[in-house]
């Protein structure tokens, strides 16, 4: 949620940085945060080999608490850019710890799939609750107050994890499931492998761009269009509810009734429809419907995209699951670094929205044409 509120705060200040307009500076605050997450994920595995999961969780969460709390006291867009960068590094450490817990915290493949789905549902729930509550606090006390809420949340989050995570199980499993070393040259080689490039363009780019639309596009349209802040609260609530309760079920339905790739085609079509909703004249209603569609995309699309990635031969044969999840996070955050700049253009341009929707539908059709859709589940020839 703080990704959106940092951008909204900069737009409200009408204060740019580095010679950029306030709008592009706002988008840059999100891009720098996600770029820091990519950088942190490249560095985190090396750090994780020197620290236990618990210590990495402690250190990264402490950085998240400090960087968010400091945002409350500053009035400088330049300082916000720095603090959001530090927050991105903290989130990367948290993500590495989370990936390790998912990779080590199961006994069967079904438990692994459940862990992935529940982790994504938790992210959706966090966006829903954080953004909705944050919108109410922002309306009452200003955007700055939302960062105090975020810092307080991370304190509670840390206490919860330290108490409820089965640390002994993770320690026992780590003996037999040791993550491979992730060097930057190795990561770059994997990122530019033809299978991974094709996946990044046709699957990961659409899914993660839609994920960022609820963070960047919808709040930006609400603010620039002078629409009631209550619409932001309702859109986040509807997005989260749709993602947690309908999106997860939709993903299961698409996986069982169709197959993995047809399911992803349907997800991309839903997301494109959400963008096209912004071309309709009734702005508030269109935003709410779009938020629901984007929630479905998030709840169904991220688990399907994860299954798709883990099924790639180069991934299945070349790395363990913790490494694969870290690499997938790097690809996702790379898209999320670029997405705010793209979506910022769309906030005030219906033509840009139309062009983007056409591009994503084209990628959708390319994916459907390129892959053999007769293969089921995760056993397919990529």
Short mmCIF file of C-alpha atoms in Angstrom, two decimals:
data_model
loop_
_atom_site.label_atom_id
_atom_site.label_comp_id
_atom_site.label_asym_id
_atom_site.label_seq_id
_atom_site.Cartn_x
_atom_site.Cartn_y
_atom_site.Cartn_z
CA UNK A 1 0.00 0.00 0.00
CA UNK A 2 2.86 2.40 0.74
CA UNK A 3 3.94 2.13 -2.89
CA UNK A 4 0.74 3.90 -3.87
CA UNK A 5 0.77 6.40 -1.00
CA UNK A 6 4.35 7.53 -1.61
CA UNK A 7 3.37 8.36 -5.20
CA UNK A 8 0.15 10.07 -4.12
CA UNK A 9 2.06 12.09 -1.52
CA UNK A 10 4.58 13.35 -4.09
CA UNK A 11 1.76 14.33 -6.47
CA UNK A 12 0.01 16.14 -3.64
CA UNK A 13 3.21 18.06 -2.80
CA UNK A 14 3.54 18.87 -6.52
CA UNK A 15 7.27 18.49 -6.01
CA UNK A 16 9.53 16.84 -8.55
CA UNK A 17 13.12 15.61 -8.24
CA UNK A 18 16.09 15.37 -10.61
CA UNK A 19 14.32 17.77 -12.98
CA UNK A 20 11.37 15.37 -13.44
CA UNK A 21 7.72 16.37 -13.23
CA UNK A 22 5.84 15.51 -10.02
CA UNK A 23 3.96 12.75 -11.87
CA UNK A 24 7.10 11.05 -13.17
CA UNK A 25 8.81 11.53 -9.78
CA UNK A 26 5.83 9.80 -8.18
CA UNK A 27 6.19 6.89 -10.62
CA UNK A 28 9.95 6.86 -9.99
CA UNK A 29 9.36 6.35 -6.25
CA UNK A 30 7.66 3.06 -7.10
CA UNK A 31 10.19 2.08 -9.77
CA UNK A 32 13.16 2.72 -7.48
CA UNK A 33 11.55 0.63 -4.75
CA UNK A 34 11.06 -2.33 -7.07
CA UNK A 35 14.52 -1.84 -8.63
CA UNK A 36 15.98 -2.03 -5.12
CA UNK A 37 14.01 -5.22 -4.62
CA UNK A 38 15.61 -6.71 -7.75
CA UNK A 39 19.08 -5.64 -6.58
CA UNK A 40 18.41 -6.92 -3.09
CA UNK A 41 17.25 -10.29 -4.39
CA UNK A 42 20.55 -10.66 -6.25
CA UNK A 43 22.45 -9.93 -3.05
CA UNK A 44 20.13 -11.60 -0.52
CA UNK A 45 21.09 -15.25 -1.26
CA UNK A 46 24.75 -14.50 -0.45
CA UNK A 47 23.60 -12.81 2.75
CA UNK A 48 21.28 -15.72 3.50
CA UNK A 49 24.24 -18.12 3.44
CA UNK A 50 25.83 -16.10 6.25
CA UNK A 51 22.65 -15.51 8.23
CA UNK A 52 19.92 -17.86 9.31
CA UNK A 53 16.43 -17.28 7.91
CA UNK A 54 15.39 -15.88 11.27
CA UNK A 55 18.26 -13.36 11.42
CA UNK A 56 17.66 -12.29 7.81
CA UNK A 57 14.00 -11.78 8.66
CA UNK A 58 14.93 -9.68 11.69
CA UNK A 59 17.40 -7.48 9.80
CA UNK A 60 15.21 -6.87 6.75
CA UNK A 61 12.09 -6.15 8.80
CA UNK A 62 14.03 -3.67 10.96
CA UNK A 63 15.02 -1.83 7.76
CA UNK A 64 11.38 -1.80 6.64
CA UNK A 65 10.26 -0.36 9.98
CA UNK A 66 12.92 2.38 9.96
CA UNK A 67 12.45 3.40 6.31
CA UNK A 68 8.66 3.61 6.56
CA UNK A 69 8.67 5.47 9.86
CA UNK A 70 11.14 8.06 8.52
CA UNK A 71 8.79 8.81 5.60
CA UNK A 72 6.43 10.37 8.15
CA UNK A 73 8.96 13.03 9.13
CA UNK A 74 10.18 14.15 5.70
CA UNK A 75 8.73 16.69 3.30
CA UNK A 76 11.16 16.12 0.44
CA UNK A 77 10.44 14.11 -2.69
CA UNK A 78 14.15 13.36 -2.99
CA UNK A 79 14.20 11.90 0.52
CA UNK A 80 11.11 9.82 -0.30
CA UNK A 81 12.98 8.33 -3.27
CA UNK A 82 15.87 7.37 -0.98
CA UNK A 83 13.61 5.91 1.71
CA UNK A 84 11.57 3.90 -0.78
CA UNK A 85 14.84 2.50 -2.14
CA UNK A 86 15.84 1.38 1.36
CA UNK A 87 12.37 -0.08 1.82
CA UNK A 88 12.84 -2.08 -1.37
CA UNK A 89 16.07 -3.55 -0.04
CA UNK A 90 14.29 -4.50 3.17
CA UNK A 91 11.47 -6.14 1.24
CA UNK A 92 14.02 -8.11 -0.81
CA UNK A 93 15.45 -9.59 2.39
CA UNK A 94 11.93 -10.47 3.51
CA UNK A 95 11.20 -12.05 0.14
CA UNK A 96 14.35 -14.16 0.29
CA UNK A 97 13.37 -15.35 3.77
CA UNK A 98 9.83 -16.06 2.52
CA UNK A 99 11.12 -18.02 -0.50
CA UNK A 100 13.34 -20.09 1.78
CA UNK A 101 10.43 -20.80 4.12
CA UNK A 102 8.21 -21.88 1.21
CA UNK A 103 10.95 -24.09 -0.27
CA UNK A 104 11.74 -25.73 3.08
CA UNK A 105 8.32 -25.74 4.75
CA UNK A 106 6.58 -28.66 3.05
CA UNK A 107 6.65 -32.44 2.93
CA UNK A 108 4.56 -33.10 -0.22
CA UNK A 109 4.08 -31.33 -3.57
CA UNK A 110 0.49 -30.55 -2.56
CA UNK A 111 1.76 -28.75 0.54
CA UNK A 112 4.22 -26.81 -1.63
CA UNK A 113 1.43 -25.69 -3.96
CA UNK A 114 -0.72 -24.73 -0.96
CA UNK A 115 2.17 -22.71 0.49
CA UNK A 116 2.55 -20.79 -2.77
CA UNK A 117 -1.18 -20.12 -3.06
CA UNK A 118 -1.46 -19.05 0.58
CA UNK A 119 1.58 -16.79 0.28
CA UNK A 120 0.01 -15.02 -2.68
CA UNK A 121 -3.36 -14.81 -0.91
CA UNK A 122 -1.56 -13.19 2.02
CA UNK A 123 -0.07 -10.56 -0.29
CA UNK A 124 -3.51 -9.85 -1.75
CA UNK A 125 -4.98 -9.58 1.73
CA UNK A 126 -2.19 -7.23 2.76
CA UNK A 127 -2.81 -4.98 -0.23
CA UNK A 128 -6.54 -5.03 0.43
CA UNK A 129 -6.38 -4.29 4.15
CA UNK A 130 -3.37 -1.98 4.01
CA UNK A 131 -4.60 0.07 1.08
CA UNK A 132 -8.17 0.31 2.36
CA UNK A 133 -7.22 1.24 5.91
CA UNK A 134 -4.48 3.47 4.56
CA UNK A 135 -6.95 5.35 2.37
CA UNK A 136 -9.14 6.04 5.41
CA UNK A 137 -6.16 7.22 7.47
CA UNK A 138 -4.86 9.32 4.58
CA UNK A 139 -8.24 11.03 4.21
CA UNK A 140 -8.31 11.83 7.94
CA UNK A 141 -4.67 12.56 8.76
CA UNK A 142 -2.80 12.84 5.44
CA UNK A 143 -0.74 10.42 3.36
CA UNK A 144 2.22 10.75 5.73
CA UNK A 145 0.29 9.00 8.51
CA UNK A 146 0.00 5.82 6.44
CA UNK A 147 3.72 5.19 6.86
CA UNK A 148 3.35 5.14 10.64
CA UNK A 149 0.68 2.47 10.17
CA UNK A 150 3.03 0.49 7.92
CA UNK A 151 5.85 0.65 10.48
CA UNK A 152 3.50 -0.53 13.23
CA UNK A 153 2.29 -3.36 11.00
CA UNK A 154 5.84 -4.61 10.40
CA UNK A 155 6.44 -4.73 14.16
CA UNK A 156 3.38 -6.94 14.61
CA UNK A 157 4.29 -8.97 11.52
CA UNK A 158 7.74 -9.73 12.92
CA UNK A 159 6.40 -10.80 16.31
CA UNK A 160 3.82 -13.05 14.61
CA UNK A 161 6.38 -14.78 12.37
CA UNK A 162 8.92 -15.33 15.13
CA UNK A 163 6.25 -17.02 17.25
CA UNK A 164 4.27 -19.07 14.70
CA UNK A 165 6.79 -20.20 12.05
CA UNK A 166 7.90 -23.87 12.57
CA UNK A 167 11.60 -23.04 12.74
CA UNK A 168 12.65 -26.57 13.74
CA UNK A 169 11.03 -28.04 10.61
CA UNK A 170 12.81 -25.48 8.42
CA UNK A 171 16.15 -26.29 10.05
CA UNK A 172 15.66 -30.03 9.55
CA UNK A 173 14.63 -29.64 5.90
CA UNK A 174 17.50 -27.26 5.16
CA UNK A 175 19.90 -30.17 5.72
CA UNK A 176 18.56 -32.00 2.65
CA UNK A 177 17.32 -29.05 0.56
CA UNK A 178 20.30 -26.74 0.29
CA UNK A 179 19.74 -23.79 -2.05
CA UNK A 180 22.18 -23.49 -4.93
CA UNK A 181 24.45 -20.49 -4.97
CA UNK A 182 23.03 -17.65 -7.02
CA UNK A 183 25.81 -15.70 -8.69
CA UNK A 184 25.04 -12.64 -10.79
CA UNK A 185 26.57 -14.17 -14.00
CA UNK A 186 24.47 -17.30 -13.47
CA UNK A 187 21.31 -15.27 -12.92
CA UNK A 188 21.98 -13.18 -16.04
CA UNK A 189 22.51 -16.35 -18.06
CA UNK A 190 19.21 -17.76 -16.85
CA UNK A 191 17.34 -14.49 -17.39
CA UNK A 192 18.40 -14.42 -21.04
CA UNK A 193 17.70 -18.08 -21.72
CA UNK A 194 15.14 -18.29 -24.60
CA UNK A 195 12.59 -20.17 -22.47
CA UNK A 196 12.81 -17.61 -19.67
CA UNK A 197 12.72 -14.64 -22.07
CA UNK A 198 9.60 -16.02 -23.75
CA UNK A 199 7.99 -16.60 -20.38
CA UNK A 200 8.91 -13.10 -19.17
CA UNK A 201 7.37 -11.44 -22.22
CA UNK A 202 4.19 -13.47 -22.67
CA UNK A 203 3.33 -14.44 -19.09
CA UNK A 204 5.17 -12.45 -16.46
CA UNK A 205 4.93 -9.01 -18.08
CA UNK A 206 1.11 -9.00 -18.42
CA UNK A 207 0.41 -10.57 -14.99
CA UNK A 208 2.70 -8.23 -13.02
CA UNK A 209 1.67 -5.15 -14.98
CA UNK A 210 -1.95 -5.89 -14.03
CA UNK A 211 -0.83 -6.37 -10.44
CA UNK A 212 0.68 -2.86 -10.46
CA UNK A 213 -2.43 -1.31 -12.01
CA UNK A 214 -4.24 -1.41 -8.66
CA UNK A 215 -1.24 0.33 -7.07
CA UNK A 216 -0.53 2.98 -9.72
CA UNK A 217 -3.26 3.35 -12.34
CA UNK A 218 -6.45 3.33 -10.28
CA UNK A 219 -5.16 5.61 -7.45
CA UNK A 220 -3.69 7.98 -10.05
CA UNK A 221 -6.96 8.21 -12.00
CA UNK A 222 -8.89 8.80 -8.76
CA UNK A 223 -6.55 11.58 -7.66
CA UNK A 224 -6.15 13.30 -11.04
CA UNK A 225 -9.87 13.04 -11.83
CA UNK A 226 -10.97 14.56 -8.53
CA UNK A 227 -12.95 11.42 -7.68
CA UNK A 228 -13.97 10.85 -4.06
CA UNK A 229 -11.23 9.15 -1.97
CA UNK A 230 -13.89 6.66 -0.85
CA UNK A 231 -13.66 5.12 -4.32
CA UNK A 232 -10.03 4.26 -3.55
CA UNK A 233 -11.08 2.55 -0.32
CA UNK A 234 -13.85 0.59 -2.02
CA UNK A 235 -11.67 -0.33 -5.00
CA UNK A 236 -8.98 -1.77 -2.71
CA UNK A 237 -11.56 -3.70 -0.69
CA UNK A 238 -13.23 -5.13 -3.79
CA UNK A 239 -9.86 -5.94 -5.34
CA UNK A 240 -8.70 -7.83 -2.24
CA UNK A 241 -11.96 -9.68 -1.70
CA UNK A 242 -12.12 -10.71 -5.35
CA UNK A 243 -8.50 -11.87 -5.26
CA UNK A 244 -8.66 -13.85 -2.03
CA UNK A 245 -12.08 -15.47 -2.34
CA UNK A 246 -12.81 -15.61 -6.07
CA UNK A 247 -9.39 -15.37 -7.72
CA UNK A 248 -7.91 -18.39 -5.95
CA UNK A 249 -11.00 -20.47 -6.84
CA UNK A 250 -10.87 -19.16 -10.41
CA UNK A 251 -7.23 -20.22 -10.70
CA UNK A 252 -8.10 -23.75 -9.52
CA UNK A 253 -11.04 -23.89 -11.94
CA UNK A 254 -8.93 -22.70 -14.88
CA UNK A 255 -6.19 -25.20 -14.05
CA UNK A 256 -8.58 -28.15 -13.83
CA UNK A 257 -11.21 -27.33 -16.47
CA UNK A 258 -8.83 -25.90 -19.07
CA UNK A 259 -5.07 -26.23 -18.62
CA UNK A 260 -2.25 -24.06 -17.38
CA UNK A 261 -1.71 -22.09 -20.57
CA UNK A 262 -5.37 -21.60 -21.51
CA UNK A 263 -5.88 -20.45 -17.93
CA UNK A 264 -3.19 -17.81 -18.35
CA UNK A 265 -4.79 -16.70 -21.62
CA UNK A 266 -8.08 -16.18 -19.77
CA UNK A 267 -6.30 -14.23 -17.01
CA UNK A 268 -4.65 -11.89 -19.52
CA UNK A 269 -8.00 -11.32 -21.22
CA UNK A 270 -9.57 -10.36 -17.87
CA UNK A 271 -6.76 -7.92 -17.14
CA UNK A 272 -7.01 -6.32 -20.56
CA UNK A 273 -10.75 -5.90 -20.01
CA UNK A 274 -9.97 -4.11 -16.73
CA UNK A 275 -7.80 -1.60 -18.60
CA UNK A 276 -10.44 -1.07 -21.27
CA UNK A 277 -12.99 -0.30 -18.54
CA UNK A 278 -11.20 3.04 -18.11
CA UNK A 279 -12.41 4.09 -21.59
CA UNK A 280 -16.02 4.09 -20.39
CA UNK A 281 -17.66 7.40 -19.34
CA UNK A 282 -18.78 6.43 -15.80
CA UNK A 283 -15.39 6.73 -14.11
CA UNK A 284 -16.18 5.63 -10.54
CA UNK A 285 -18.18 2.54 -11.56
CA UNK A 286 -15.56 1.63 -14.18
CA UNK A 287 -12.81 1.87 -11.58
CA UNK A 288 -14.66 -0.41 -9.16
CA UNK A 289 -15.39 -3.01 -11.84
CA UNK A 290 -11.77 -2.82 -12.99
CA UNK A 291 -10.59 -3.33 -9.40
CA UNK A 292 -12.66 -6.53 -9.18
CA UNK A 293 -11.27 -7.83 -12.48
CA UNK A 294 -7.71 -7.00 -11.39
CA UNK A 295 -8.33 -8.88 -8.13
CA UNK A 296 -9.33 -11.95 -10.12
CA UNK A 297 -6.19 -11.57 -12.22
CA UNK A 298 -4.03 -11.33 -9.11
CA UNK A 299 -5.61 -14.24 -7.24
CA UNK A 300 -5.65 -16.56 -10.25
CA UNK A 301 -2.78 -15.26 -12.37
CA UNK A 302 0.14 -15.19 -9.95
CA UNK A 303 -0.18 -18.87 -8.85
CA UNK A 304 -0.71 -19.96 -12.47
CA UNK A 305 2.29 -17.91 -13.61
CA UNK A 306 4.37 -19.44 -10.82
CA UNK A 307 3.37 -22.98 -11.83
CA UNK A 308 4.19 -22.10 -15.44
CA UNK A 309 7.66 -20.89 -14.48
CA UNK A 310 8.47 -23.89 -12.28
CA UNK A 311 7.48 -26.17 -15.19
CA UNK A 312 9.98 -24.67 -17.63
CA UNK A 313 12.60 -27.35 -18.44
CA UNK A 314 15.51 -24.98 -17.84
CA UNK A 315 14.08 -24.25 -14.37
CA UNK A 316 13.16 -27.84 -13.47
CA UNK A 317 16.53 -29.22 -14.54
CA UNK A 318 18.85 -26.38 -13.60
CA UNK A 319 17.99 -25.21 -10.07
CA UNK A 320 16.28 -25.98 -6.78
CA UNK A 321 12.95 -24.42 -5.87
CA UNK A 322 14.32 -21.71 -3.58
CA UNK A 323 16.60 -20.53 -6.38
CA UNK A 324 13.75 -20.74 -8.90
CA UNK A 325 11.44 -18.68 -6.68
CA UNK A 326 14.15 -16.06 -6.19
CA UNK A 327 14.73 -15.87 -9.95
CA UNK A 328 10.97 -15.56 -10.52
CA UNK A 329 10.85 -12.72 -7.97
CA UNK A 330 13.64 -10.93 -9.82
CA UNK A 331 11.72 -11.18 -13.10
CA UNK A 332 8.51 -10.00 -11.44
CA UNK A 333 10.14 -7.03 -9.74
CA UNK A 334 11.88 -6.09 -12.99
CA UNK A 335 8.44 -5.79 -14.60
CA UNK A 336 7.19 -3.87 -11.58
CA UNK A 337 10.09 -1.43 -11.99
CA UNK A 338 9.00 -0.60 -15.53
CA UNK A 339 5.24 -0.81 -14.97
CA UNK A 340 4.77 2.45 -12.96
CA UNK A 341 6.36 4.51 -15.73
CA UNK A 342 4.06 2.89 -18.31
CA UNK A 343 0.96 3.24 -16.15
CA UNK A 344 1.78 6.85 -15.24
CA UNK A 345 1.38 7.73 -18.94
CA UNK A 346 -1.97 5.91 -18.96
CA UNK A 347 -3.37 7.95 -16.06
CA UNK A 348 -4.09 10.97 -18.26
CA UNK A 349 -4.26 9.32 -21.68
CA UNK A 350 -7.06 7.04 -22.83
CA UNK A 351 -5.17 6.46 -26.06
CA UNK A 352 -2.24 5.07 -24.07
CA UNK A 353 -4.63 2.74 -22.22
CA UNK A 354 -6.06 1.50 -25.53
CA UNK A 355 -2.58 0.91 -27.00
CA UNK A 356 -1.44 -0.94 -23.87
CA UNK A 357 -4.55 -3.16 -23.86
CA UNK A 358 -4.03 -4.01 -27.55
CA UNK A 359 -0.36 -4.83 -26.85
CA UNK A 360 -1.25 -7.17 -24.00
CA UNK A 361 -3.98 -8.88 -26.02
CA UNK A 362 -1.44 -9.35 -28.83
CA UNK A 363 0.98 -10.98 -26.40
CA UNK A 364 -1.94 -13.09 -25.22
CA UNK A 365 -2.65 -14.30 -28.75
CA UNK A 366 1.07 -14.85 -29.40
CA UNK A 367 1.28 -17.06 -26.35
CA UNK A 368 -1.76 -19.05 -27.43
CA UNK A 369 -0.34 -19.53 -30.92
CA UNK A 370 3.17 -20.35 -29.79
CA UNK A 371 2.52 -22.94 -27.11
CA UNK A 372 0.95 -26.36 -27.60
CA UNK A 373 -2.30 -26.03 -25.66
CA UNK A 374 -3.15 -29.72 -25.63
CA UNK A 375 -0.75 -30.51 -22.80
CA UNK A 376 -2.21 -30.42 -19.32
CA UNK A 377 -0.98 -28.95 -16.06
CA UNK A 378 2.73 -28.51 -15.51
CA UNK A 379 3.90 -31.30 -17.84
CA UNK A 380 4.36 -29.60 -21.17
CA UNK A 381 7.04 -28.91 -23.69
CA UNK A 382 8.02 -25.23 -23.38
#
